[in-house]
Coordinates of C-alpha atoms in Angstrom, one line a residue:
M16 CA 5.4 -50.4 150.8
M17 CA 7.3 -48.3 148.2
C18 CA 6.8 -50.8 145.3
V19 CA 3.3 -50.4 145.9
L20 CA 2.8 -46.4 146.0
L21 CA 4.8 -46.0 142.6
V22 CA 2.6 -49.1 141.1
L23 CA -0.8 -47.0 142.1
L24 CA 0.4 -43.9 140.8
G25 CA 1.0 -45.2 137.4
G26 CA -2.2 -46.8 137.3
I27 CA -3.7 -43.6 138.2
G28 CA -1.6 -41.3 135.3
T29 CA -2.6 -44.6 131.8
G30 CA -6.1 -44.4 133.8
Y31 CA -5.7 -40.5 133.2
W32 CA -4.3 -40.7 129.9
F33 CA -6.6 -42.2 128.2
T34 CA -9.6 -40.6 129.4
R35 CA -7.6 -36.9 128.8
G36 CA -6.0 -38.3 125.2
L37 CA -8.6 -40.4 123.1
P38 CA -10.8 -37.0 122.3
Y39 CA -8.1 -35.0 121.2
A40 CA -7.3 -38.3 118.3
D41 CA -11.0 -39.3 117.7
A42 CA -10.9 -35.1 117.0
E43 CA -8.2 -35.6 114.2
Q44 CA -9.3 -38.4 112.8
Q45 CA -13.2 -36.0 112.6
E46 CA -10.7 -33.5 110.5
S47 CA -9.4 -36.0 108.3
R48 CA -12.7 -36.9 107.5
N49 CA -14.2 -33.8 106.2
E50 CA -11.3 -32.4 104.2
P51 CA -11.9 -33.8 100.3
E52 CA -10.0 -35.9 98.8
R53 CA -7.2 -34.6 95.6
P54 CA -7.7 -36.1 92.3
P55 CA -5.1 -38.0 90.9
A56 CA -2.1 -37.0 89.1
I57 CA -3.2 -37.4 85.5
H58 CA 0.0 -38.8 83.2
V59 CA 1.0 -36.2 80.0
D60 CA 2.9 -36.0 77.4
V61 CA 4.8 -32.0 77.0
V62 CA 6.8 -30.4 74.8
L63 CA 9.3 -27.3 73.4
P64 CA 8.7 -24.6 71.9
K65 CA 11.4 -24.2 69.6
K66 CA 12.7 -21.9 67.0
G67 CA 12.7 -23.3 63.6
G68 CA 9.8 -25.3 63.3
M69 CA 7.3 -22.1 61.2
D70 CA 10.4 -22.6 58.4
R71 CA 8.6 -22.8 55.1
V72 CA 8.6 -26.2 53.4
T73 CA 8.0 -27.6 49.9
T74 CA 8.9 -31.3 48.8
Q75 CA 7.8 -32.2 45.6
P76 CA 8.8 -35.0 42.8
G77 CA 12.2 -34.4 40.9
T78 CA 13.3 -35.4 37.4
V79 CA 17.0 -36.0 37.3
Q80 CA 18.5 -35.1 34.3
A81 CA 21.9 -34.6 32.6
F82 CA 23.9 -31.4 33.1
E83 CA 24.0 -31.2 29.5
S84 CA 22.9 -34.3 27.0
V85 CA 23.4 -33.3 22.9
Q86 CA 22.5 -35.1 19.7
L87 CA 24.8 -35.5 17.3
Y88 CA 24.1 -35.9 13.4
A89 CA 26.5 -35.4 10.8
G90 CA 26.6 -32.0 9.0
V91 CA 27.0 -34.0 5.7
S92 CA 25.6 -36.7 4.0
G93 CA 27.8 -39.9 3.2
Y94 CA 29.0 -43.4 4.3
L95 CA 29.5 -44.0 7.3
K96 CA 33.7 -45.1 7.1
K97 CA 35.1 -44.7 11.4
Q98 CA 32.9 -45.1 14.5
D99 CA 35.3 -46.2 17.4
I100 CA 32.4 -46.3 19.9
D101 CA 29.1 -47.8 21.5
I102 CA 26.7 -47.0 24.1
G103 CA 27.9 -46.6 27.6
Y104 CA 31.6 -45.4 27.0
R105 CA 33.2 -42.7 28.3
V106 CA 34.5 -40.3 26.1
K107 CA 36.0 -36.7 26.7
K108 CA 36.4 -33.1 24.9
G109 CA 37.5 -33.6 21.6
E110 CA 37.8 -36.8 21.0
V111 CA 37.0 -38.1 17.5
L112 CA 33.6 -40.1 17.6
A113 CA 32.7 -40.7 13.9
E114 CA 33.7 -40.0 10.4
V115 CA 32.0 -40.1 6.8
D116 CA 33.3 -41.3 3.2
V117 CA 32.9 -37.4 1.7
P118 CA 35.8 -38.1 -1.2
D119 CA 33.6 -34.9 -3.8
L120 CA 34.2 -32.0 -0.4
D121 CA 38.2 -33.0 -1.0
K122 CA 37.9 -32.4 -4.0
Q123 CA 35.3 -28.8 -3.7
V124 CA 38.3 -27.7 -1.7
Q125 CA 41.7 -28.8 -3.6
R126 CA 39.3 -26.5 -6.7
H127 CA 39.0 -23.6 -3.8
K128 CA 42.4 -23.3 -3.0
A129 CA 43.2 -23.0 -6.8
A130 CA 40.6 -20.8 -7.0
V131 CA 42.1 -18.6 -4.8
E132 CA 45.8 -18.5 -5.9
Q133 CA 43.7 -17.2 -9.3
A134 CA 42.1 -14.5 -7.1
V135 CA 45.7 -13.2 -6.0
A136 CA 47.0 -13.2 -9.6
R137 CA 44.4 -11.6 -10.5
V138 CA 45.0 -9.0 -7.7
E139 CA 48.6 -8.5 -8.3
Q140 CA 48.3 -8.1 -12.4
M141 CA 46.1 -5.2 -11.3
E142 CA 48.7 -3.8 -9.7
A143 CA 50.7 -3.8 -11.8
H144 CA 48.1 -2.0 -14.0
I145 CA 47.8 1.0 -11.6
T146 CA 51.5 1.3 -11.4
S147 CA 51.4 1.6 -15.3
A148 CA 48.9 3.6 -15.2
E149 CA 50.4 6.2 -12.4
A150 CA 53.2 5.8 -15.3
D151 CA 51.0 7.3 -18.1
L152 CA 49.3 9.5 -15.6
E153 CA 53.2 11.2 -15.4
A154 CA 53.8 11.3 -18.5
A155 CA 50.8 13.3 -19.8
K156 CA 51.2 15.1 -16.5
A157 CA 55.1 16.5 -18.6
A158 CA 53.0 16.6 -22.1
V159 CA 51.2 19.4 -20.9
P160 CA 53.1 22.1 -20.3
Q161 CA 55.5 21.4 -23.6
A162 CA 52.4 22.2 -26.1
E163 CA 51.4 25.0 -23.7
A164 CA 55.4 26.6 -24.5
L165 CA 55.1 25.0 -28.4
A166 CA 52.0 27.4 -28.8
K167 CA 53.4 30.3 -27.2
S168 CA 56.7 29.6 -29.5
K169 CA 53.7 29.0 -32.1
A170 CA 51.8 32.3 -31.5
A171 CA 54.8 34.5 -31.6
A172 CA 55.8 33.5 -34.8
L173 CA 52.4 34.1 -36.1
R174 CA 53.0 37.7 -34.3
F175 CA 56.6 38.3 -36.0
R176 CA 55.0 37.1 -39.8
E177 CA 52.5 40.2 -39.1
Q178 CA 54.0 42.8 -38.7
Q179 CA 56.8 41.2 -40.7
L180 CA 53.6 41.0 -44.0
H181 CA 53.1 44.4 -42.9
R182 CA 56.3 46.6 -43.6
M183 CA 56.1 44.4 -46.9
R184 CA 52.9 46.2 -47.7
D185 CA 54.2 48.9 -46.7
L186 CA 57.3 48.6 -49.1
F187 CA 55.2 47.5 -51.8
A188 CA 53.0 50.6 -51.2
L189 CA 55.9 52.6 -52.1
K190 CA 57.2 51.1 -55.2
S191 CA 60.3 49.4 -53.2
I192 CA 59.5 45.5 -53.6
D193 CA 58.0 43.2 -56.1
E194 CA 54.6 42.4 -55.4
R195 CA 56.2 39.0 -55.2
L196 CA 57.6 39.3 -51.8
V197 CA 54.1 40.1 -51.1
D198 CA 52.8 36.6 -51.5
E199 CA 55.6 35.0 -50.5
T200 CA 55.1 36.9 -47.0
T201 CA 51.5 36.4 -46.8
E202 CA 52.0 32.3 -47.7
Q203 CA 54.5 32.7 -44.1
R204 CA 52.6 34.6 -42.3
D205 CA 49.5 32.4 -43.2
A206 CA 51.9 28.9 -42.0
A207 CA 52.9 30.7 -39.0
R208 CA 49.4 31.0 -38.4
E209 CA 48.1 28.0 -38.7
A210 CA 51.0 26.4 -36.7
E211 CA 50.1 28.4 -33.8
I212 CA 46.4 27.2 -33.9
A213 CA 48.3 23.9 -34.8
A214 CA 50.4 24.1 -31.3
R215 CA 47.5 25.3 -29.3
E216 CA 45.2 22.1 -30.6
G217 CA 48.3 20.2 -29.1
V218 CA 47.9 21.7 -25.3
N219 CA 44.2 20.3 -25.3
S220 CA 45.2 17.1 -27.1
A221 CA 47.9 17.1 -23.6
R222 CA 45.7 18.0 -21.2
A223 CA 42.7 15.7 -22.8
H224 CA 45.8 12.7 -22.6
L225 CA 46.2 14.2 -18.7
A226 CA 42.1 13.3 -17.9
A227 CA 42.6 9.8 -19.9
A228 CA 45.5 8.8 -17.5
A229 CA 44.1 9.8 -14.4
A230 CA 40.6 7.9 -15.7
K231 CA 43.1 4.9 -16.1
V232 CA 44.4 5.3 -12.9
I233 CA 41.6 5.3 -11.0
Q234 CA 39.9 2.5 -13.0
A235 CA 42.8 -0.1 -12.5
K236 CA 43.0 0.7 -8.6
A237 CA 38.8 -0.2 -9.2
D238 CA 40.0 -3.3 -10.6
A239 CA 43.0 -4.3 -7.9
T240 CA 39.9 -3.5 -5.5
E241 CA 38.1 -6.4 -7.8
A242 CA 40.3 -8.6 -7.6
R243 CA 41.1 -8.3 -4.0
A244 CA 37.2 -8.6 -3.1
E245 CA 37.4 -11.6 -5.8
V246 CA 39.9 -12.7 -3.1
R247 CA 37.9 -13.1 -0.1
V248 CA 35.3 -14.2 -1.9
A249 CA 37.7 -17.7 -3.0
Q250 CA 38.7 -17.3 0.3
A251 CA 34.9 -17.7 2.0
E252 CA 34.1 -20.5 -0.2
L253 CA 37.7 -22.1 0.7
E254 CA 36.5 -22.2 4.0
K255 CA 32.6 -23.2 3.4
A256 CA 34.0 -26.2 1.3
Q257 CA 37.1 -26.7 4.9
V258 CA 34.1 -26.7 7.1
M259 CA 32.1 -28.9 5.2
V260 CA 35.2 -31.2 5.5
K261 CA 35.2 -31.0 9.1
F262 CA 31.3 -31.7 9.8
A263 CA 32.3 -34.7 8.4
T264 CA 34.3 -35.5 11.6
I265 CA 32.3 -35.9 14.6
L266 CA 33.7 -34.2 17.5
A267 CA 33.1 -35.2 21.2
P268 CA 31.6 -31.7 22.6
F269 CA 32.5 -32.1 26.8
D270 CA 33.8 -35.6 29.2
G271 CA 30.7 -37.7 28.8
V272 CA 29.1 -41.2 28.2
I273 CA 27.9 -42.5 24.8
T274 CA 23.6 -42.9 26.0
E275 CA 22.4 -43.9 22.2
R276 CA 24.2 -45.4 19.0
N277 CA 21.7 -45.5 15.8
F278 CA 24.1 -46.0 12.8
F279 CA 27.1 -48.7 11.8
V280 CA 30.3 -49.0 9.9
H281 CA 29.3 -48.4 6.2
D282 CA 25.3 -46.9 7.1
Y283 CA 24.5 -44.1 4.5
V284 CA 24.4 -41.2 7.6
R285 CA 22.0 -38.1 6.1
A286 CA 23.0 -34.7 6.9
A287 CA 20.4 -32.6 9.6
A288 CA 20.1 -30.1 7.4
E289 CA 18.7 -32.3 4.1
S290 CA 14.8 -32.0 4.8
G291 CA 13.7 -35.4 6.7
T292 CA 13.5 -36.9 9.8
H293 CA 17.0 -38.7 10.8
L294 CA 17.7 -40.0 13.6
P295 CA 21.5 -38.4 15.2
L296 CA 24.5 -40.8 15.0
F297 CA 25.3 -40.4 19.2
T298 CA 23.7 -39.2 21.4
V299 CA 26.3 -38.2 24.7
Q300 CA 25.4 -37.2 28.0
R301 CA 27.3 -35.2 31.2
T302 CA 27.2 -37.3 34.1
D303 CA 29.8 -35.6 36.5
L304 CA 26.8 -33.0 37.0
F305 CA 22.8 -33.5 37.4
R306 CA 20.0 -31.6 37.4
V307 CA 17.2 -32.0 39.0
V308 CA 13.7 -30.7 37.9
V309 CA 11.0 -29.5 40.1
Q310 CA 7.5 -27.7 39.6
I311 CA 6.9 -26.5 43.0
P312 CA 3.4 -25.0 43.7
D313 CA 2.0 -21.5 42.6
R314 CA 1.5 -20.9 46.6
D315 CA 5.6 -21.1 47.3
V316 CA 6.1 -19.5 44.1
P317 CA 6.5 -15.8 45.2
Y318 CA 9.4 -17.7 48.8
A319 CA 11.7 -19.5 45.7
D320 CA 15.0 -18.0 45.7
V321 CA 18.4 -19.1 44.3
G322 CA 20.3 -20.7 46.8
D323 CA 17.7 -22.0 49.4
P324 CA 19.0 -24.9 50.4
A325 CA 17.0 -28.3 49.6
T326 CA 17.5 -32.0 49.7
V327 CA 17.6 -34.5 47.0
E328 CA 15.6 -38.0 48.0
I329 CA 15.6 -40.6 45.1
D330 CA 13.6 -43.6 45.6
A331 CA 16.6 -46.1 43.8
L332 CA 18.9 -45.1 46.3
P333 CA 17.1 -45.3 49.7
G334 CA 18.9 -43.9 52.5
Q335 CA 20.9 -42.1 50.3
K336 CA 20.3 -37.7 50.8
F337 CA 22.2 -35.3 48.1
P338 CA 22.0 -32.0 50.0
A339 CA 22.2 -29.0 47.8
Q340 CA 20.3 -25.8 46.4
L341 CA 18.2 -24.1 44.1
S342 CA 20.2 -23.0 41.2
R343 CA 17.5 -21.6 38.6
L344 CA 14.8 -20.8 38.5
A345 CA 12.0 -20.2 34.9
Q346 CA 10.7 -16.7 36.9
S347 CA 7.7 -17.8 35.4
E348 CA 4.2 -20.8 36.0
D349 CA 3.1 -22.6 33.2
P350 CA -0.6 -21.1 32.9
Q351 CA -1.9 -24.5 32.6
T352 CA 0.0 -26.7 35.9
R353 CA -0.3 -23.5 37.7
L354 CA 3.3 -24.8 38.9
M355 CA 7.3 -22.9 38.2
H356 CA 10.0 -24.3 36.2
V357 CA 13.4 -24.9 39.1
E358 CA 16.2 -26.6 38.8
I359 CA 18.8 -28.2 41.4
D360 CA 22.3 -29.3 39.8
V361 CA 23.6 -32.1 42.2
P362 CA 27.3 -32.9 42.3
N363 CA 27.5 -36.8 41.1
S364 CA 30.8 -37.7 42.5
T365 CA 29.0 -41.5 44.1
G366 CA 28.3 -42.2 40.1
R367 CA 24.9 -43.5 41.2
L368 CA 22.5 -40.9 39.9
R369 CA 21.5 -41.8 36.2
H370 CA 19.4 -39.7 33.8
G371 CA 15.6 -39.9 34.4
M372 CA 15.6 -41.5 38.1
Y373 CA 13.1 -39.4 40.4
G374 CA 12.4 -39.0 44.1
R375 CA 11.6 -36.1 46.4
V376 CA 13.2 -32.4 46.4
T377 CA 12.7 -30.9 50.1
I378 CA 13.3 -26.7 49.4
L379 CA 13.9 -24.8 52.1
L380 CA 12.3 -21.8 51.3
D381 CA 11.7 -19.1 54.0
H382 CA 13.5 -19.6 57.7
S383 CA 12.0 -18.3 60.7
E384 CA 13.8 -17.3 64.2
M385 CA 9.5 -17.8 65.7
L386 CA 9.0 -19.9 68.6
S387 CA 6.7 -23.4 67.3
L388 CA 3.9 -25.3 69.1
P389 CA 1.7 -28.6 67.9
S390 CA -1.4 -27.1 67.4
S391 CA -2.5 -30.5 69.2
C392 CA -1.6 -27.9 71.5
L393 CA -4.3 -25.0 72.1
V394 CA -7.5 -25.5 73.8
S395 CA -9.2 -22.4 72.5
K396 CA -8.3 -20.0 69.7
T397 CA -9.5 -17.1 68.3
E398 CA -8.3 -14.6 65.9
G399 CA -4.7 -15.1 67.1
K400 CA -5.2 -15.7 70.2
G401 CA -5.2 -18.8 72.7
N402 CA -4.8 -20.7 75.3
V403 CA -1.9 -23.9 76.6
F404 CA -1.6 -26.0 79.5
V405 CA 2.2 -25.2 81.1
V406 CA 3.8 -28.0 83.8
H407 CA 4.4 -25.7 87.0
D408 CA 6.3 -27.7 89.9
G409 CA 3.7 -30.4 88.8
V410 CA 0.5 -29.3 88.3
A411 CA -0.9 -27.5 84.8
R412 CA -1.2 -23.7 84.6
L413 CA -3.4 -22.7 82.0
T414 CA -1.1 -19.8 79.6
A415 CA -2.2 -17.5 77.4
V416 CA -0.7 -17.4 74.3
E417 CA -1.2 -15.1 70.7
F418 CA -0.2 -17.1 67.7
G419 CA 0.9 -16.2 64.2
S420 CA 0.9 -18.5 61.5
D421 CA -0.7 -22.3 62.3
N422 CA 0.0 -24.4 59.1
G423 CA -2.4 -27.2 60.4
L424 CA 0.2 -28.7 62.1
L425 CA 2.4 -26.3 63.8
V426 CA 1.2 -22.9 65.1
G427 CA 3.7 -19.6 66.0
I428 CA 3.8 -18.5 69.2
L429 CA 4.1 -14.7 69.2
K430 CA 3.7 -14.0 72.9
G431 CA 3.4 -15.7 75.7
L432 CA 5.9 -18.8 76.3
K433 CA 9.9 -18.8 75.9
E434 CA 12.2 -21.4 75.0
G435 CA 12.1 -24.0 77.7
D436 CA 8.3 -24.6 78.6
E437 CA 7.2 -27.1 79.1
V438 CA 3.5 -27.0 77.7
I439 CA 1.5 -30.3 77.9
A440 CA 1.0 -31.5 74.2
H441 CA -2.6 -33.0 73.6
P442 CA -4.6 -32.0 76.9
S443 CA -7.9 -34.6 77.9
A444 CA -11.3 -33.2 78.9
G445 CA -10.2 -34.1 82.6
I446 CA -7.0 -31.2 82.7
G447 CA -7.6 -28.0 83.5
E448 CA -6.3 -25.1 86.1
G449 CA -4.1 -26.7 89.3
S450 CA -4.6 -30.1 87.7
P451 CA -1.8 -32.4 89.2
V452 CA -0.1 -33.8 86.4
I453 CA 3.9 -36.1 85.8
V454 CA 5.0 -35.9 82.9
E455 CA 6.0 -39.4 81.0
N456 CA 8.6 -38.3 78.4
D457 CA 11.8 -37.2 78.8
V458 CA 11.3 -33.3 77.4
N459 CA 15.6 -32.5 76.6
E460 CA 14.6 -35.4 73.2
Q461 CA 11.4 -34.2 72.6
A462 CA 11.1 -32.9 68.9
H463 CA 7.8 -31.3 67.5
R464 CA 5.3 -34.3 66.6

């Protein structure tokens, strides 16, 4: 009896659930059918804004040139007597490369040496003349006071004879003496007068001799000065001849390599100073350091400075890069090409660089800390403002930005983004505000494309 009762109660409960619960299930299904379907997520690539992307960089063709290259000519004409080097030889600074036979110049050196010795001897002779003239001058100086003293003595003797003649004439007037004595005294007075005149002339003569002796000293000194000048002239001629002899020996101006040779031993070579076109004996180039010549276009000229980082790539050496920096610039553009000549020094530690090679040179002209993005990220832009899509929690959010420079590949972001923002790289027309997206690429390895 009890079992029958339990079965009846279970059947009643089941029927109630079917009659009461089924309407609720139908209602939920009806609500789900009324809701709009969620659009499918779009697969996108993203980039991260980064600093330095707006660096001003120029890449231009570059030509490798030897840092120093010298064409060596003979300084004198003659036959090539010695030549121990050839193309490709490595030489050291000061090493003898060749010698030219110049016997006539050797004779000139000997002749000019003799001329110098002769001029030096003449200087000694003129200095001896100065000594002799100065001695004569001292003697002439001593003769002047002696002549003056003699003149004074003769003047005193004349006065005495005149007084004696006066007394004789007085005595003759008194008839105290004979007239003969007056005549004798008169003759003595006249002789004393002549002697006094001669003494005065002697003084003048002594003074004239003094002046002549002084003039001879001056002349002797002038002759000595001229002789010393002749020594200098002769010495200069000797040095000139010796230099010409040195020109017959060609020395290496620096450590380098012989890249050109145009003559052989016994060939006649002409001096570089002679008229006409002459080939150099050798060309020596320095190879431990090269200069890479680059022509920078007008738009990049204002940003070029000595010390700007540069990277040199040579076509003949693929995969090898030479870090360097801008070494010198011309500070002027070629008015025909509107290009400025700049040079970059590159050490040749590997020895693989050669004069005449070419390649590409990338110069960092200006570094910027501004954030940058590829221009393709912008969905609209006008007068320095635009929009980008930034991924937040799996959906695209339209974000307004302000940008600065735009080089066609990258734009500099001034405002609106920060480092770490995931910006959709190539937003398609189907992406809008709030669109669900799936990021496909690894943003940690994303670089500007």
